[in-house]
Short mmCIF file of C-alpha atoms and ligand atoms in Angstrom, two decimals:
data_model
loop_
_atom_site.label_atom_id
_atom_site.label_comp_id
_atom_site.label_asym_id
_atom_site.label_seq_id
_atom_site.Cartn_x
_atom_site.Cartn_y
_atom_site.Cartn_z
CA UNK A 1 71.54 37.91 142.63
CA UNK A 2 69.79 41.32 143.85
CA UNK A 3 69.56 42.21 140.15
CA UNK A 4 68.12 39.54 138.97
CA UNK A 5 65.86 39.30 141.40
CA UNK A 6 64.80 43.16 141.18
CA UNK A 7 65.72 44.56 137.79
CA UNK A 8 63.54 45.11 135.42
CA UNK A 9 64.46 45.46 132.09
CA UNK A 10 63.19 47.54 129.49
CA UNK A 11 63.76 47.09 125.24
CA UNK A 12 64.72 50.14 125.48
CA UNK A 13 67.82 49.48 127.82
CA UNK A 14 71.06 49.14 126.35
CA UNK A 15 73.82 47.22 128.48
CA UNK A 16 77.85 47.52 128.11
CA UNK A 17 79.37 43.62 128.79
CA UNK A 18 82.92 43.32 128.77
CA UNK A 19 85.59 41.60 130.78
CA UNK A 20 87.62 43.78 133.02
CA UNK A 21 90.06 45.43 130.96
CA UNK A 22 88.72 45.02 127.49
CA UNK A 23 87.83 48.54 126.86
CA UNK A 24 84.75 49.49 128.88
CA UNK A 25 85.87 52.66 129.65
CA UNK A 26 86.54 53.50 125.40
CA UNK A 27 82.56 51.55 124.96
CA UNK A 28 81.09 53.13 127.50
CA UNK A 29 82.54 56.73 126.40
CA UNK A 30 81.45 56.10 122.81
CA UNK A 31 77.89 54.42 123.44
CA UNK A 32 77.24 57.45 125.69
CA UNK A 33 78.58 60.43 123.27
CA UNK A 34 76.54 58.25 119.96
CA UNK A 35 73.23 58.12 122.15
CA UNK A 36 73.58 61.52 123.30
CA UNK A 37 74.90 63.48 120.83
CA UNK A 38 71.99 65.17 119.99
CA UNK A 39 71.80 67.29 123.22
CA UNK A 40 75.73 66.91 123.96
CA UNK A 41 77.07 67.70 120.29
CA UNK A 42 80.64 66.16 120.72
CA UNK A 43 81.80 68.74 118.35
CA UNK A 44 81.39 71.17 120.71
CA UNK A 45 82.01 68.48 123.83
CA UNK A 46 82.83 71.16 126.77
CA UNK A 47 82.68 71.15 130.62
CA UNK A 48 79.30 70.50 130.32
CA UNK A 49 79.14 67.27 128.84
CA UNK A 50 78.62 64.68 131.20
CA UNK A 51 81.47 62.28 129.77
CA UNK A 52 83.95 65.52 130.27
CA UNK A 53 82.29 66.32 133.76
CA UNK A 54 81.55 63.20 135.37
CA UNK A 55 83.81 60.16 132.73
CA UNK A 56 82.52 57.53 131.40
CA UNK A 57 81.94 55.33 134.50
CA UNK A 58 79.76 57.83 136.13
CA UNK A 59 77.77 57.89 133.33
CA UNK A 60 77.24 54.38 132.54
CA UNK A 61 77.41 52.54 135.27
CA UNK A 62 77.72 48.70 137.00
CA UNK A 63 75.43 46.87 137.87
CA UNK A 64 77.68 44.94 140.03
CA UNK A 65 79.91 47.30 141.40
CA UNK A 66 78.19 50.78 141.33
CA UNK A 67 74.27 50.22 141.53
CA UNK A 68 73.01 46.82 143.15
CA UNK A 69 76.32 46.74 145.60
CA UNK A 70 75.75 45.57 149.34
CA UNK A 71 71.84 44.53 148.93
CA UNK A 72 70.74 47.79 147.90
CA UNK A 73 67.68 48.22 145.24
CA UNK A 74 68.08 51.51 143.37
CA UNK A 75 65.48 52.94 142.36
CA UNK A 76 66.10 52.74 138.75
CA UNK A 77 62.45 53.31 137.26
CA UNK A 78 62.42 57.52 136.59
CA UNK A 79 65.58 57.28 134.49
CA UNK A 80 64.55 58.07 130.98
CA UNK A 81 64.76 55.95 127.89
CA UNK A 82 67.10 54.62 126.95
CA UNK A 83 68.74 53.83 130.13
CA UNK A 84 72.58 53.48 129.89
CA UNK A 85 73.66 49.68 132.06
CA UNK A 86 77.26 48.55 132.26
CA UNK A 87 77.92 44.82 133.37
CA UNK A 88 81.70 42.45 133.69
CA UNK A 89 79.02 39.64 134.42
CA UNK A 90 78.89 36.74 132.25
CA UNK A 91 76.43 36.59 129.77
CA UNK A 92 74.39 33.35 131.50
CA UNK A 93 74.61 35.32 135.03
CA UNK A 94 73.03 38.55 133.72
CA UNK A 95 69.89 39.38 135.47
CA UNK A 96 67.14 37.49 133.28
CA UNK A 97 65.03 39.86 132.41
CA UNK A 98 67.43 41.29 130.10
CA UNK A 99 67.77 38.54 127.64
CA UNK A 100 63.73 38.10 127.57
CA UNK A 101 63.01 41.69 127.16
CA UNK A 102 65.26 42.23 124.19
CA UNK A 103 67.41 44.91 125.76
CA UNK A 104 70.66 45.56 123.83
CA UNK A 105 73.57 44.50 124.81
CA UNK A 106 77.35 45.61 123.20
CA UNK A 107 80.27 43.25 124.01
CA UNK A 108 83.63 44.16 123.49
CA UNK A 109 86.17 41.28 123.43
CA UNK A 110 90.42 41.83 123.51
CA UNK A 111 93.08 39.97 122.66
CA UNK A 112 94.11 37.41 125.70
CA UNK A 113 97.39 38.60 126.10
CA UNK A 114 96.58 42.44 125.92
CA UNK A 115 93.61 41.60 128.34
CA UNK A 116 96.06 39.52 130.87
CA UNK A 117 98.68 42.38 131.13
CA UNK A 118 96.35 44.90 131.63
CA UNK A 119 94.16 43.42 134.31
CA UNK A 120 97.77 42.11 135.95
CA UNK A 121 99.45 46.18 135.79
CA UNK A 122 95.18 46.89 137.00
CA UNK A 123 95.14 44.44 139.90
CA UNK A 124 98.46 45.20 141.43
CA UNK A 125 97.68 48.75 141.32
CA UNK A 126 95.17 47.31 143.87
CA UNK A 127 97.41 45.08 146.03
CA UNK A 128 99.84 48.13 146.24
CA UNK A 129 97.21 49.85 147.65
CA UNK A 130 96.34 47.47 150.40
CA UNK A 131 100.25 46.31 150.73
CA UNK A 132 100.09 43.08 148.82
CA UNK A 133 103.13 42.10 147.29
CA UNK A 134 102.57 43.11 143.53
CA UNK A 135 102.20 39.43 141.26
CA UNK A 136 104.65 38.53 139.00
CA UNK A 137 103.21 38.85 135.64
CA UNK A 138 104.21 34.66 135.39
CA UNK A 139 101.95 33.92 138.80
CA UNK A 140 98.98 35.96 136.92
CA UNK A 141 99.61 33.84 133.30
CA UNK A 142 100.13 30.78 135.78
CA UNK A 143 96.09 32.19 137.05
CA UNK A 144 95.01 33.08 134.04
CA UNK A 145 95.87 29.57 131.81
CA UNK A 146 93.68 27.93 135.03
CA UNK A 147 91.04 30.27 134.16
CA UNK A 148 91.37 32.00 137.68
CA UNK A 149 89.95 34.85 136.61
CA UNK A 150 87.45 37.92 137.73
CA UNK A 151 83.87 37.26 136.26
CA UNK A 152 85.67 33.02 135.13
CA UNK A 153 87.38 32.09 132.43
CA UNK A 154 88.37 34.63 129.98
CA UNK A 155 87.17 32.03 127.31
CA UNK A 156 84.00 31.26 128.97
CA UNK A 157 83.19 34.75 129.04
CA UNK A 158 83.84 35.59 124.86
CA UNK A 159 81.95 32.68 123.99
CA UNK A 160 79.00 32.96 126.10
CA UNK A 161 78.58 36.24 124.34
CA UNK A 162 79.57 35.24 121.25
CA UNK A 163 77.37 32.34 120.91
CA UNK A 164 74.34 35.18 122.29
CA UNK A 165 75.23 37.25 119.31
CA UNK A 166 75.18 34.62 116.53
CA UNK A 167 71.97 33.63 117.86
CA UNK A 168 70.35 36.87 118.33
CA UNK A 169 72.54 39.27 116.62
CA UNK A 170 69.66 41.76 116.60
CA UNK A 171 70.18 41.99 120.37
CA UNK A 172 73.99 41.13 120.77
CA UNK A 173 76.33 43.26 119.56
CA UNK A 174 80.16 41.85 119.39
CA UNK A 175 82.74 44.39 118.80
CA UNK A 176 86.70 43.54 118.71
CA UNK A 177 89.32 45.76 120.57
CA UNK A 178 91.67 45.93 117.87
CA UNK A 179 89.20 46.38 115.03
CA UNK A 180 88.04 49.34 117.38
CA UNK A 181 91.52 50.82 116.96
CA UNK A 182 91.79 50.35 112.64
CA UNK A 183 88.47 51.10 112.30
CA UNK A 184 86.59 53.41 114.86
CA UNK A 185 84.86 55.87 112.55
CA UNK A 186 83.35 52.20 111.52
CA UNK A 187 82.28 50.96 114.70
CA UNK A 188 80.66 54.53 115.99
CA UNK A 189 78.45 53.74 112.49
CA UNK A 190 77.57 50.46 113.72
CA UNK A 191 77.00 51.30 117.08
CA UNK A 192 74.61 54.00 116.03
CA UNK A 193 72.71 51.50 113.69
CA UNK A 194 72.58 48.94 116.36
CA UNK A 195 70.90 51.36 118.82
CA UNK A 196 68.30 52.27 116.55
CA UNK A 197 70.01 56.00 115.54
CA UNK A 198 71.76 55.79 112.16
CA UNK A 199 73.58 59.15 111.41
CA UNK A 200 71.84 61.17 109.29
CA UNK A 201 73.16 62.81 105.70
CA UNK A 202 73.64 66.34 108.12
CA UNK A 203 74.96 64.38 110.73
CA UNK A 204 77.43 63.08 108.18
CA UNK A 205 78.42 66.03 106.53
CA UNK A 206 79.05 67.64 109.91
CA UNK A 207 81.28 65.48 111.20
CA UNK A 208 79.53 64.17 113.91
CA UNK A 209 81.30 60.71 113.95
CA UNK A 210 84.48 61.70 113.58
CA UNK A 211 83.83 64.08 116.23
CA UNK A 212 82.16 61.11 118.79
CA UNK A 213 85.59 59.41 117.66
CA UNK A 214 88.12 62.41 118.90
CA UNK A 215 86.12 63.26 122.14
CA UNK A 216 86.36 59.55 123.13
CA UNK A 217 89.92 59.08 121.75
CA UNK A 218 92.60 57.74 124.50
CA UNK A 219 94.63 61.00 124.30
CA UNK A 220 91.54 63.29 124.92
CA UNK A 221 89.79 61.02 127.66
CA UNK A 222 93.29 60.34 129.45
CA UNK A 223 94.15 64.17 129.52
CA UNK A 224 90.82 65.33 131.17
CA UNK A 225 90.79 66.72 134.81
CA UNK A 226 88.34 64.06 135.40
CA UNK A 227 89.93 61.29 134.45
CA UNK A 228 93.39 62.86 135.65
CA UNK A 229 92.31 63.96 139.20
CA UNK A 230 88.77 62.05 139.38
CA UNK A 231 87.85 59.00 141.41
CA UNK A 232 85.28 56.38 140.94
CA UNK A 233 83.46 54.53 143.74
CA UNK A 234 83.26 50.69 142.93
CA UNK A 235 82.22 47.93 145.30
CA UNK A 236 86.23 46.89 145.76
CA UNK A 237 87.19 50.31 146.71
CA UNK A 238 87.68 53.99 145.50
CA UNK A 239 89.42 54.10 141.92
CA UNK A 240 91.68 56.44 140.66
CA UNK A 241 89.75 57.09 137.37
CA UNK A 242 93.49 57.55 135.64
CA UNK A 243 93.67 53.93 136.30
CA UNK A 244 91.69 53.00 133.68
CA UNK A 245 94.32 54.43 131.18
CA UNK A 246 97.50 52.69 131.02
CA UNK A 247 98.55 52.63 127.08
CA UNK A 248 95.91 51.88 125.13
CA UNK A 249 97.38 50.12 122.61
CA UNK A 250 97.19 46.51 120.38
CA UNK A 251 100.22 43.99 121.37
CA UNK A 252 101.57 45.61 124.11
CA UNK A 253 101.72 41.75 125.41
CA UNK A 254 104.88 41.29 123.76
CA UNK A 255 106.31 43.39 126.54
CA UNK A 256 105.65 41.69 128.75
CA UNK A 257 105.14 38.10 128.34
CA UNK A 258 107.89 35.75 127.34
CA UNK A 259 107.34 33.96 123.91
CA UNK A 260 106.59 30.24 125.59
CA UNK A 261 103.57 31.74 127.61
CA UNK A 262 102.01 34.11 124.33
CA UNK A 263 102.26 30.35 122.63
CA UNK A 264 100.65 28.61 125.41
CA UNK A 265 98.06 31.49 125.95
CA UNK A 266 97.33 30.58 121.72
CA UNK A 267 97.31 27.00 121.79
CA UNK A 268 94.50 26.89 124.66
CA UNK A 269 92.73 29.82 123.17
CA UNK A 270 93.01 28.31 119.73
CA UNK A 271 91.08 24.94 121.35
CA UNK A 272 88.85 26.64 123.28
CA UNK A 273 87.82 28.67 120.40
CA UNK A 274 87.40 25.98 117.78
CA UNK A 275 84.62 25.06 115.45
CA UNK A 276 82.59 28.47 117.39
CA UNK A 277 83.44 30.79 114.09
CA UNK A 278 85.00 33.25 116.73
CA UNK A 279 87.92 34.87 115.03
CA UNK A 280 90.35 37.05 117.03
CA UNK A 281 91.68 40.33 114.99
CA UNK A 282 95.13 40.49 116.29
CA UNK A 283 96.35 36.84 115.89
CA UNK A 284 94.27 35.35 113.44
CA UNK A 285 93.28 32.29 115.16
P1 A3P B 1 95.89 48.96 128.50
O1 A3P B 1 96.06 48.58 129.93
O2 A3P B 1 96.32 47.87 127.55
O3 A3P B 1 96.48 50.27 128.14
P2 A3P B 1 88.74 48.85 130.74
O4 A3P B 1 88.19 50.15 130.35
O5 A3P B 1 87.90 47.67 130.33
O6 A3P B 1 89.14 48.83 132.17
O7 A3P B 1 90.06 48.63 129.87
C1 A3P B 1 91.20 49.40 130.10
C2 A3P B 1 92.08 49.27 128.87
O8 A3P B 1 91.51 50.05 127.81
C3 A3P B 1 93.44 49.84 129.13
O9 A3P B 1 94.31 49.12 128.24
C4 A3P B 1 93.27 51.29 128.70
O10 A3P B 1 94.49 51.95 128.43
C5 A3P B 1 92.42 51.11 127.48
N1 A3P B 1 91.62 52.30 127.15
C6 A3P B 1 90.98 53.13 128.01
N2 A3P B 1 90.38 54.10 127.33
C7 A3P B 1 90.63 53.91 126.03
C8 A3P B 1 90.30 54.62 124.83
N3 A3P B 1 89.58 55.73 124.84
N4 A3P B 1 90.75 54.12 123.66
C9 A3P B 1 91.49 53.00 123.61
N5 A3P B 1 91.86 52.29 124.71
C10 A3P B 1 91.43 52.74 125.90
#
């Protein structure tokens, strides 16, 4: 509500929406290495690039859980174009001005099931921490299913930005988890396109996206000293930024959830989903 009331946005802005556990962290990292790679070559990515010194949430950061938190305005006028947002919020809560000033926004949906297990191993990291009993991975699929979720209903959420993207695809960006994985050389391209900054021939031949592709790969981001020993101040508490790497992998569901819930998990995603065009990579639906 702050945000909205106070932000400003600018064309030039370009905002990270996900849900919680959809790959922020991997967006973020790859937004910010693609848009910066001109004075950060990620060839060369050393100590002093700020995804290697400060990770990818101190770079981009939330609105709601690192910049308007507890009432505070920050001052976010003297950052220079473009400015770098990250948001969980649903797409009709996100502070108005972005939609009517044509700021960019890149959403990256997951798979259901991937998303459920790893905001369930995510969240009961946290109720460890504050000595909660940890949930059973049923009570959270029991949650889930009722679309008790952070930010609502996972479904809610996808659609809201996929229906924003159809409509205004030059604005709305909608990238897949698992095509991420088969095809990431692809999506740096697109990303780069998107934001106005299509690799050049040199850039090409250099290897510049395949480069923006290892720096932000799972095993180099998960084996830094600042993701390994670094924390990140969010709204719900101090996070352990090694937290934000569990496996990073496509169908680790299976693992976990028992073959009745993956079904019921399809069959409501499957009718929540139908007649939008929204296809998911990993089950076909
Ligand atoms: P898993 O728990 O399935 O391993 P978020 O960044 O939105 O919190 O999402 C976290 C999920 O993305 C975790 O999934 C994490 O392992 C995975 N992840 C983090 N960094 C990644 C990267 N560079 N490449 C691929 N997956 C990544």
């Amino acid at each position: 509500m702050v945000a909205d009331a106070c932000f400003t946005a600018r064309p030039s802005d370009i905002v990270v929406a996900t849900l919680p556990k959809s790959g922020t962290t991997w967006i973020k990292s790859l937004l910010y290495a693609n848009v910066h790679r001109r004075e950060h070559h990620p060839a060369t990515a050393a100590d002093n690039h700020p995804l290697i010194s400060v990770g990818p949430h101190g770079c981009i950061k939330f609105f709601e859980y690192q910049l308007y938190t507890r009432n505070r305005v920050p001052d976010l006028d003297k950052l220079p174009d473009p400015r770098l947002f990250a948001t969980h919020l649903p797409f009709v809560s996100l502070p108005r001005t972005i939609a009517t000033s044509g700021s960019k926004i890149v959403y990256v949906c997951r798979d259901p099931k991937d998303h459920l297990i790893s905001q369930w191993d995510f969240a009961n990291k946290f109720r460890v921490m504050n000595q909660l009993e940890p949930l059973s991975v049923e009570t959270a699929a029991e949650l889930f299913c009722a679309g008790l979720s952070p930010f609502g209903p996972y479904w809610d959420h996808v659609l809201g930005y996929w229906h924003a993207h159809l409509t205004r695809p030059q604005q709305v960006l909608f990238f897949r988890y698992e095509e991420m994985q088969k095809e990431p050389a692809a999506h740096v391209r697109r990303l780069a396109e998107f934001v106005g900054h299509p690799f050049g021939v040199g850039e090409e031949e250099d290897g510049v996206v395949d480069a923006i592709v290892r720096v932000c790969s799972f095993e180099h981001m998960s084996g830094l000293e600042v993701t390994r020993s670094g924390k990140t101040d969010l709204v719900i508490g101090t996070v352990e930024n090694s937290s934000f790497f569990r496996r990073g992998v496509v169908g680790d569901w299976a693992n976990h959830l028992s073959p009745e819930t993956a079904r019921r998990i399809d069959v409501i995603t499957a009718a929540k989903f139908m007649g939008s065009g929204l296809v998911l990579a990993s089950n076909g639906q």
